[in-house]
Amino acid sequence: MNSWITTIVEWYNKNKRDLPWRKTQNPYHIWVSEIILQQTRIEQGINYYHKFIQRFPDINSLAYATLDDILLVWKGLGYYRRAIYMYETAQAIVNNRNGQFPNNYKDLLRLKGIGKYTASAIASICFDEKVAAIDGNVHRIFCRFYASNFNKNSLAFINQVHQDTLEAMSLVSPGIVNQAMMDFGALICKPIKPICHLCVVQNLCVAYKNNCIQHYPSKHKERTKEIIYHYYFFVHDNKQCYLYKRNENDIWKNLYEFPLFTSKTNNTSFLKVPFLHSLDVINSYESEIITHILSHKTIKATFYIVEVEAIKPLQNYTSIPLADLSKYPMSRLMEKFIEKSKIFQKF
């Protein structure tokens, strides 16, 4: 072995993490693991992977499920659009490809919800294709190794990664090379407090030799997030409550929630709740504000708990038994309220 990346592969062979999807080359299983691990910590991802594979063991079982079934298994994982795209992709593979996954990078990239990194991971691990899987770990390792603040999308960076990884892939299985870089970035060349004294390529790492690891990659200033105020109405009669299924084209599409009003200002004077006018209100109070942080905005949510004499049919809202509330896929924000509120303990 004669490249710095193959030295990392040697480290990987002795120190790799015991992850369930590493026991298979089944492209369906690898795909599921890669989609789950987007925006998800690996510790949490393992549990969801087991749960998902148990419920949907193959591409056909996923394609023939209902979206509500899938979103329920995904419940609590967040970024629900990932699950929706998986469902649509599973249907496309079953209907258009007789249930067979594409076996190369270019065809994988044509599938909905599969980007360059995921396509590279599946192609290299399952089909031994010599293609580099470039994620944040790989970017960070290369920036430090060469002491260069590479732009992730720059031609110089992409060329350097492909040159070095393809050299290693001529000696080692492409899937092993990519997984070795993933683990090395996650366990040794970490974003914060890298463990340089255990680094097997520290004698070649320019940033380490120049004592400037902390400068690579450069930190980008985070943009100030927009604050949105949500006002939810949990209206119940101790037997039933109202739910609304979102059809807006956003991250919570197809999820259920209590009737909602939104505002860009913390001012409840705008609130007009006409659907309450037809109901006999017995009691009402509001919850403490729950803060929910998304990648692009921060939500400040207030929940109004409204007890009424009886739940009546209302346009745009579905009435459901309180005992069935857990059967409906909801956003993590809704789940936070249900978990925190003592009122649900009696139902």
Short mmCIF file of C-alpha atoms in Angstrom, two decimals:
data_model
loop_
_atom_site.label_atom_id
_atom_site.label_comp_id
_atom_site.label_asym_id
_atom_site.label_seq_id
_atom_site.Cartn_x
_atom_site.Cartn_y
_atom_site.Cartn_z
CA MET A 1 0.00 0.00 0.00
CA ASN A 2 1.51 3.29 -1.02
CA SER A 3 -1.02 6.09 -0.53
CA TRP A 4 -1.94 8.07 2.55
CA ILE A 5 -5.57 6.95 2.19
CA THR A 6 -4.60 3.28 2.23
CA THR A 7 -2.87 4.01 5.56
CA ILE A 8 -6.26 5.21 6.79
CA VAL A 9 -7.78 1.99 5.41
CA GLU A 10 -5.30 -0.02 7.52
CA TRP A 11 -6.45 1.97 10.56
CA TYR A 12 -10.08 1.32 9.59
CA ASN A 13 -9.60 -2.43 9.34
CA LYS A 14 -8.52 -2.45 13.00
CA ASN A 15 -10.88 0.22 14.37
CA LYS A 16 -14.03 0.34 12.25
CA ARG A 17 -17.37 0.79 13.96
CA ASP A 18 -19.66 -2.22 14.25
CA LEU A 19 -22.64 -0.91 12.27
CA PRO A 20 -25.53 -3.15 11.16
CA TRP A 21 -25.50 -2.03 7.52
CA ARG A 22 -21.85 -3.02 7.22
CA LYS A 23 -22.88 -6.66 7.40
CA THR A 24 -24.50 -6.50 3.97
CA GLN A 25 -24.01 -5.29 0.41
CA ASN A 26 -27.75 -5.26 -0.26
CA PRO A 27 -28.33 -1.93 -2.04
CA TYR A 28 -31.77 -1.52 -0.44
CA HIS A 29 -30.29 -1.78 3.07
CA ILE A 30 -27.38 0.53 2.23
CA TRP A 31 -29.80 3.06 0.71
CA VAL A 32 -32.03 2.99 3.81
CA SER A 33 -29.03 3.53 6.10
CA GLU A 34 -27.66 6.40 4.02
CA ILE A 35 -30.99 8.23 3.88
CA ILE A 36 -31.58 7.80 7.62
CA LEU A 37 -28.10 9.09 8.43
CA GLN A 38 -28.68 12.33 6.55
CA GLN A 39 -29.19 14.96 9.29
CA THR A 40 -29.20 12.21 11.96
CA ARG A 41 -26.63 11.17 14.56
CA ILE A 42 -25.42 7.62 14.06
CA GLU A 43 -26.47 6.52 17.57
CA GLN A 44 -30.07 7.50 16.83
CA GLY A 45 -29.85 6.25 13.26
CA ILE A 46 -29.04 2.66 14.27
CA ASN A 47 -32.33 2.26 16.15
CA TYR A 48 -34.33 3.71 13.28
CA TYR A 49 -32.49 1.53 10.77
CA HIS A 50 -33.45 -1.65 12.68
CA LYS A 51 -37.04 -0.46 13.06
CA PHE A 52 -37.32 0.50 9.38
CA ILE A 53 -35.82 -2.74 8.03
CA GLN A 54 -37.99 -4.81 10.35
CA ARG A 55 -41.14 -3.05 9.12
CA PHE A 56 -40.09 -2.79 5.46
CA PRO A 57 -37.57 -5.59 4.81
CA ASP A 58 -37.31 -5.04 1.05
CA ILE A 59 -38.09 -2.58 -1.71
CA ASN A 60 -41.46 -4.18 -2.49
CA SER A 61 -42.75 -3.93 1.07
CA LEU A 62 -41.82 -0.25 1.08
CA ALA A 63 -43.36 0.46 -2.31
CA TYR A 64 -46.68 -1.20 -1.42
CA ALA A 65 -46.98 0.41 2.02
CA THR A 66 -49.01 3.55 2.65
CA LEU A 67 -47.29 6.86 3.20
CA ASP A 68 -48.84 7.10 6.68
CA ASP A 69 -47.28 3.72 7.57
CA ILE A 70 -43.85 4.98 6.51
CA LEU A 71 -44.17 8.31 8.28
CA LEU A 72 -45.19 6.55 11.50
CA VAL A 73 -42.00 4.45 11.45
CA TRP A 74 -40.07 7.65 10.68
CA LYS A 75 -41.80 9.45 13.55
CA GLY A 76 -39.35 11.48 15.66
CA LEU A 77 -36.54 11.34 13.11
CA GLY A 78 -37.40 14.65 11.47
CA TYR A 79 -36.78 15.91 7.93
CA TYR A 80 -39.80 13.90 6.79
CA ARG A 81 -39.24 14.75 3.15
CA ARG A 82 -36.53 12.08 3.18
CA ALA A 83 -39.17 9.44 3.94
CA ILE A 84 -41.53 10.79 1.27
CA TYR A 85 -38.78 10.67 -1.35
CA MET A 86 -37.89 7.12 -0.27
CA TYR A 87 -41.50 6.07 -0.80
CA GLU A 88 -41.64 7.64 -4.26
CA THR A 89 -38.27 6.15 -5.21
CA ALA A 90 -39.30 2.68 -4.01
CA GLN A 91 -42.42 2.87 -6.17
CA ALA A 92 -40.38 4.00 -9.17
CA ILE A 93 -37.91 1.11 -8.76
CA VAL A 94 -40.70 -1.45 -8.39
CA ASN A 95 -42.81 -0.08 -11.24
CA ASN A 96 -40.08 0.87 -13.70
CA ARG A 97 -37.16 -1.44 -12.88
CA ASN A 98 -38.89 -4.63 -11.74
CA GLY A 99 -37.70 -3.99 -8.17
CA GLN A 100 -34.01 -3.94 -9.12
CA PHE A 101 -31.77 -1.12 -7.87
CA PRO A 102 -29.59 0.61 -10.48
CA ASN A 103 -26.07 -0.83 -10.26
CA ASN A 104 -24.06 2.26 -11.17
CA TYR A 105 -23.50 5.82 -9.99
CA LYS A 106 -25.07 7.62 -12.95
CA ASP A 107 -28.34 5.68 -12.82
CA LEU A 108 -28.55 5.91 -9.03
CA LEU A 109 -28.21 9.68 -9.29
CA ARG A 110 -31.39 9.81 -11.38
CA LEU A 111 -33.49 8.54 -8.47
CA LYS A 112 -35.43 11.04 -6.37
CA GLY A 113 -33.79 11.90 -3.07
CA ILE A 114 -30.44 10.36 -4.00
CA GLY A 115 -27.65 12.91 -4.31
CA LYS A 116 -24.01 12.54 -5.27
CA TYR A 117 -22.82 11.30 -1.89
CA THR A 118 -25.54 8.66 -1.48
CA ALA A 119 -25.16 7.49 -5.08
CA SER A 120 -21.40 7.17 -4.58
CA ALA A 121 -21.80 5.25 -1.33
CA ILE A 122 -24.27 2.74 -2.82
CA ALA A 123 -22.30 2.33 -6.07
CA SER A 124 -18.98 1.75 -4.28
CA ILE A 125 -20.21 -0.43 -1.39
CA CYS A 126 -22.68 -2.57 -3.33
CA PHE A 127 -21.29 -2.63 -6.86
CA ASP A 128 -17.57 -1.98 -6.34
CA GLU A 129 -17.63 1.11 -8.57
CA LYS A 130 -14.58 3.35 -8.23
CA VAL A 131 -16.28 6.57 -7.21
CA ALA A 132 -15.49 8.76 -4.19
CA ALA A 133 -18.23 9.45 -1.64
CA ILE A 134 -17.58 13.06 -0.67
CA ASP A 135 -19.24 14.32 2.51
CA GLY A 136 -18.32 16.71 5.31
CA ASN A 137 -15.88 14.19 6.78
CA VAL A 138 -13.96 13.85 3.54
CA HIS A 139 -13.93 17.62 2.98
CA ARG A 140 -12.55 18.20 6.49
CA ILE A 141 -9.84 15.52 6.18
CA PHE A 142 -8.62 16.90 2.85
CA CYS A 143 -8.65 20.51 4.06
CA ARG A 144 -6.45 19.60 7.02
CA PHE A 145 -4.23 17.15 5.17
CA TYR A 146 -3.34 19.75 2.54
CA ALA A 147 -3.80 22.81 4.81
CA SER A 148 -6.17 24.29 2.26
CA ASN A 149 -9.60 25.78 2.73
CA PHE A 150 -10.99 23.95 -0.27
CA ASN A 151 -14.39 25.04 -1.46
CA LYS A 152 -16.49 21.84 -1.35
CA ASN A 153 -17.71 22.41 -4.89
CA SER A 154 -14.48 23.62 -6.42
CA LEU A 155 -12.90 21.74 -9.29
CA ALA A 156 -9.55 21.77 -7.46
CA PHE A 157 -11.05 19.99 -4.44
CA ILE A 158 -13.02 17.43 -6.44
CA ASN A 159 -10.00 16.65 -8.62
CA GLN A 160 -7.76 16.20 -5.56
CA VAL A 161 -10.25 13.87 -3.86
CA HIS A 162 -10.69 11.76 -6.97
CA GLN A 163 -6.97 11.59 -7.65
CA ASP A 164 -6.15 10.41 -4.13
CA THR A 165 -9.12 8.09 -3.60
CA LEU A 166 -8.87 6.44 -7.02
CA GLU A 167 -5.22 5.69 -6.28
CA ALA A 168 -6.32 3.95 -3.08
CA MET A 169 -9.21 2.22 -4.88
CA SER A 170 -6.78 0.60 -7.30
CA LEU A 171 -5.45 -1.31 -4.27
CA VAL A 172 -8.49 -1.64 -2.00
CA SER A 173 -12.22 -2.18 -2.52
CA PRO A 174 -13.88 1.20 -3.30
CA GLY A 175 -16.56 0.63 -0.65
CA ILE A 176 -13.91 0.02 2.01
CA VAL A 177 -12.03 3.18 1.01
CA ASN A 178 -15.16 5.33 1.32
CA GLN A 179 -16.20 3.79 4.63
CA ALA A 180 -12.68 4.17 6.01
CA MET A 181 -12.75 7.91 5.26
CA MET A 182 -16.21 8.21 6.87
CA ASP A 183 -15.03 6.56 10.10
CA PHE A 184 -11.71 8.40 10.19
CA GLY A 185 -13.49 11.75 9.94
CA ALA A 186 -16.08 10.75 12.55
CA LEU A 187 -13.68 9.22 15.09
CA ILE A 188 -10.24 10.82 14.61
CA CYS A 189 -10.30 13.89 12.35
CA LYS A 190 -13.38 15.23 14.16
CA PRO A 191 -14.84 18.71 13.59
CA ILE A 192 -14.05 19.77 17.16
CA LYS A 193 -11.10 18.48 19.17
CA PRO A 194 -9.63 16.09 16.59
CA ILE A 195 -7.56 13.30 18.14
CA CYS A 196 -4.35 14.14 16.33
CA HIS A 197 -2.11 12.05 18.60
CA LEU A 198 -3.88 8.94 17.29
CA CYS A 199 -3.83 10.04 13.66
CA VAL A 200 -2.00 7.53 11.45
CA VAL A 201 -1.17 10.15 8.81
CA GLN A 202 -0.11 12.99 11.11
CA ASN A 203 3.46 12.90 9.72
CA LEU A 204 1.99 13.80 6.29
CA CYS A 205 -0.75 16.19 7.43
CA VAL A 206 0.33 19.74 6.54
CA ALA A 207 -2.04 21.43 9.01
CA TYR A 208 -0.74 19.23 11.85
CA LYS A 209 2.90 19.86 10.96
CA ASN A 210 2.21 23.61 10.85
CA ASN A 211 0.23 23.50 14.11
CA CYS A 212 -2.84 25.07 12.50
CA ILE A 213 -5.46 22.30 12.51
CA GLN A 214 -8.02 24.69 14.03
CA HIS A 215 -7.95 26.85 10.87
CA TYR A 216 -9.25 24.09 8.59
CA PRO A 217 -11.85 24.04 7.28
CA SER A 218 -12.64 27.70 7.79
CA LYS A 219 -15.71 28.54 9.85
CA HIS A 220 -18.56 30.22 8.03
CA LYS A 221 -20.75 32.69 9.84
CA GLU A 222 -24.20 31.29 10.40
CA ARG A 223 -27.02 33.34 9.01
CA THR A 224 -29.53 34.69 11.49
CA LYS A 225 -32.57 32.44 11.43
CA GLU A 226 -36.04 33.81 10.90
CA ILE A 227 -38.34 33.46 13.90
CA ILE A 228 -41.89 32.25 13.23
CA TYR A 229 -44.66 32.09 15.85
CA HIS A 230 -47.02 29.12 15.82
CA TYR A 231 -50.32 29.05 17.70
CA TYR A 232 -51.84 25.57 17.95
CA PHE A 233 -55.31 24.70 19.25
CA PHE A 234 -55.71 21.34 20.93
CA VAL A 235 -59.50 21.21 21.00
CA HIS A 236 -60.98 18.15 22.73
CA ASP A 237 -64.05 16.84 24.57
CA ASN A 238 -62.14 14.22 26.58
CA LYS A 239 -62.94 11.64 23.90
CA GLN A 240 -61.95 13.19 20.58
CA CYS A 241 -59.89 16.04 19.17
CA TYR A 242 -59.34 17.82 15.85
CA LEU A 243 -56.43 17.16 13.54
CA TYR A 244 -55.39 18.72 10.25
CA LYS A 245 -53.32 16.95 7.59
CA ARG A 246 -50.82 19.35 6.07
CA ASN A 247 -50.83 19.59 2.28
CA GLU A 248 -48.52 22.60 2.04
CA ASN A 249 -45.36 21.81 0.09
CA ASP A 250 -42.97 22.09 3.03
CA ILE A 251 -40.94 19.85 5.35
CA TRP A 252 -44.08 18.76 7.24
CA LYS A 253 -46.19 17.87 4.22
CA ASN A 254 -48.52 14.89 4.87
CA LEU A 255 -48.04 15.11 8.65
CA TYR A 256 -50.87 15.72 11.09
CA GLU A 257 -51.18 18.59 13.55
CA PHE A 258 -53.70 20.44 15.68
CA PRO A 259 -55.40 23.46 14.06
CA LEU A 260 -52.65 26.04 13.53
CA PHE A 261 -52.27 29.78 12.99
CA THR A 262 -48.90 31.36 12.22
CA SER A 263 -47.43 34.83 12.49
CA LYS A 264 -44.11 36.57 11.99
CA THR A 265 -44.67 38.63 15.12
CA ASN A 266 -45.33 37.66 18.72
CA ASN A 267 -48.76 39.25 18.72
CA THR A 268 -51.87 37.21 19.40
CA SER A 269 -54.26 40.08 18.61
CA PHE A 270 -54.46 38.82 15.02
CA LEU A 271 -55.87 35.49 16.18
CA LYS A 272 -59.38 34.83 15.02
CA VAL A 273 -60.57 31.33 15.63
CA PRO A 274 -63.91 31.07 13.83
CA PHE A 275 -64.17 27.30 14.19
CA LEU A 276 -64.45 27.76 17.99
CA HIS A 277 -67.55 29.92 17.62
CA SER A 278 -69.69 26.90 16.80
CA LEU A 279 -68.44 24.95 19.82
CA ASP A 280 -69.39 25.19 23.48
CA VAL A 281 -66.13 25.94 25.29
CA ILE A 282 -65.92 24.63 28.87
CA ASN A 283 -62.36 25.56 29.72
CA SER A 284 -59.19 26.83 28.03
CA TYR A 285 -55.60 27.68 28.88
CA GLU A 286 -52.28 28.04 27.09
CA SER A 287 -49.02 26.14 27.38
CA GLU A 288 -45.55 27.51 27.92
CA ILE A 289 -43.78 28.49 24.72
CA ILE A 290 -41.95 25.58 23.08
CA THR A 291 -38.93 26.51 20.96
CA HIS A 292 -38.25 24.29 17.96
CA ILE A 293 -35.13 24.92 15.88
CA LEU A 294 -34.99 23.97 12.21
CA SER A 295 -32.11 24.43 9.79
CA HIS A 296 -33.69 27.50 8.20
CA LYS A 297 -35.86 29.01 10.96
CA THR A 298 -36.76 28.98 14.64
CA ILE A 299 -40.33 28.31 15.70
CA LYS A 300 -41.81 29.68 18.92
CA ALA A 301 -44.93 27.61 19.54
CA THR A 302 -47.81 28.19 21.93
CA PHE A 303 -50.45 25.51 22.39
CA TYR A 304 -53.95 26.44 23.50
CA ILE A 305 -55.72 23.60 25.29
CA VAL A 306 -59.46 24.02 24.75
CA GLU A 307 -62.02 21.68 26.30
CA VAL A 308 -65.42 21.75 24.62
CA GLU A 309 -68.79 20.17 25.34
CA ALA A 310 -68.67 18.03 22.22
CA ILE A 311 -66.58 17.64 19.08
CA LYS A 312 -68.70 18.41 16.02
CA PRO A 313 -67.93 17.93 12.31
CA LEU A 314 -65.88 20.89 11.06
CA GLN A 315 -64.72 21.68 7.53
CA ASN A 316 -60.98 21.18 6.92
CA TYR A 317 -60.47 19.29 10.19
CA THR A 318 -60.69 15.59 11.04
CA SER A 319 -61.98 14.43 14.40
CA ILE A 320 -60.15 11.43 15.84
CA PRO A 321 -60.36 9.45 19.11
CA LEU A 322 -57.78 10.68 21.62
CA ALA A 323 -56.73 7.07 22.16
CA ASP A 324 -55.65 6.92 18.50
CA LEU A 325 -53.45 10.03 18.58
CA SER A 326 -50.23 7.99 18.48
CA LYS A 327 -51.33 6.36 15.22
CA TYR A 328 -50.95 9.61 13.27
CA PRO A 329 -47.51 10.75 12.02
CA MET A 330 -46.67 14.18 13.43
CA SER A 331 -43.78 16.62 13.46
CA ARG A 332 -41.24 16.56 16.27
CA LEU A 333 -42.69 19.87 17.50
CA MET A 334 -46.12 18.28 17.99
CA GLU A 335 -44.50 15.35 19.76
CA LYS A 336 -42.64 17.70 22.11
CA PHE A 337 -45.93 19.20 23.24
CA ILE A 338 -47.60 15.81 23.71
CA GLU A 339 -44.62 14.53 25.70
CA LYS A 340 -44.46 17.62 27.93
CA SER A 341 -48.15 18.18 28.54
CA LYS A 342 -49.66 16.38 31.52
CA ILE A 343 -53.11 16.53 30.00
CA PHE A 344 -52.39 13.56 27.72
CA GLN A 345 -51.64 11.31 30.67
CA LYS A 346 -55.34 10.95 31.43
CA PHE A 347 -56.35 9.89 27.90
#
